[in-house]
Amino acid sequence: MRVLVVEDDEALADTLVRGLSRDGLAPDRVDCGEEALWRARATAYDAIVLDVMLPGMDGVATCARLREDGVRSPVLMLTARDAVRDRVDGLDAGADDYLSKPFAWDELLARLRALGRRGEVAHRPVLEVGPLTLDGARREVRRNGERVELSGREYALLELMMRRPGAALSRLELLEGAWDAAYENRSNVIDVHVAGLRRKLDRRGEPSLIETVRGVGYRLRET
């Protein structure tokens, strides 16, 4: 899940980015509305976490401009102000949800998951491909009913593959979908994590569920 964090408070922004990364999401961070506009136009984010109190263009104005520009990514607005009028202004500007500071981390994640489930059919909460089942609401993966414990990055990679079963995904596509904008695209990080996925998902004597596509990347078998 690719998330854009728009927050000018350095400490909070760092906490958000570290926490989202730890939980298997791929956050990008900007600190003003103007930069958020061009980032959101260029990248189809699964969700945008948008602070209301931004320097220059505030969060409400930024959200309104995003909608005017045709950006349909779900927006979760953060604010220290909890007056009804503030919430109404944000929702009227096109926000999908509102969370007041300070907030519980589990609630933030739950709200982001809920926003993700409102997306296209391809973002349905339960994915099934061959023997694999991925439950987005519980962040749980099973093979033939048996639970498989994955790291956050392994989960993010598998989710990308399960949304496009049978499709050959390049290493760059996998990096862009599961890592933030600061990744090193010349590293072997994808190969390392795919190897970890294979060790956890595959069974001795059976073909690997994840095929290597020479010169491209990887593909999840459909059956």
mmCIF file of N, CA and C in Angstrom, residues 30 35 64 80 83 110 142 145 152 170 191:
data_model
loop_
_atom_site.group_PDB
_atom_site.id
_atom_site.type_symbol
_atom_site.label_atom_id
_atom_site.label_comp_id
_atom_site.label_asym_id
_atom_site.label_seq_id
_atom_site.Cartn_x
_atom_site.Cartn_y
_atom_site.Cartn_z
ATOM 1 N N VAL A 30 6.102 14.472 2.309
ATOM 2 C CA VAL A 30 6.347 15.852 1.914
ATOM 3 C C VAL A 30 5.865 16.735 3.059
ATOM 4 N N GLU A 35 3.908 20.723 -2.671
ATOM 5 C CA GLU A 35 4.636 19.515 -3.081
ATOM 6 C C GLU A 35 3.715 18.304 -3.103
ATOM 7 N N ALA A 64 -8.930 20.212 -1.454
ATOM 8 C CA ALA A 64 -9.829 20.727 -2.489
ATOM 9 C C ALA A 64 -9.136 20.777 -3.848
ATOM 10 N N ALA A 80 -5.034 18.827 14.975
ATOM 11 C CA ALA A 80 -5.124 19.009 16.418
ATOM 12 C C ALA A 80 -6.430 19.705 16.784
ATOM 13 N N ALA A 83 -12.938 20.746 16.374
ATOM 14 C CA ALA A 83 -14.231 21.410 16.282
ATOM 15 C C ALA A 83 -15.022 20.834 15.111
ATOM 16 N N ALA A 110 -6.049 1.145 11.062
ATOM 17 C CA ALA A 110 -7.378 0.618 10.742
ATOM 18 C C ALA A 110 -8.110 1.543 9.772
ATOM 19 N N ARG A 142 -2.490 -17.166 4.284
ATOM 20 C CA ARG A 142 -2.584 -18.598 4.520
ATOM 21 C C ARG A 142 -2.301 -19.363 3.235
ATOM 22 N N GLY A 145 -5.052 -22.976 3.971
ATOM 23 C CA GLY A 145 -5.626 -22.835 5.302
ATOM 24 C C GLY A 145 -4.626 -22.700 6.422
ATOM 25 N N GLY A 152 6.811 -7.455 7.136
ATOM 26 C CA GLY A 152 6.032 -6.408 6.485
ATOM 27 C C GLY A 152 6.340 -6.282 5.008
ATOM 28 N N SER A 170 8.163 -6.394 -13.068
ATOM 29 C CA SER A 170 9.580 -6.056 -13.048
ATOM 30 C C SER A 170 10.025 -5.744 -11.623
ATOM 31 N N ASP A 191 15.293 -9.400 -4.844
ATOM 32 C CA ASP A 191 15.691 -10.802 -4.921
ATOM 33 C C ASP A 191 15.794 -11.423 -3.528
#
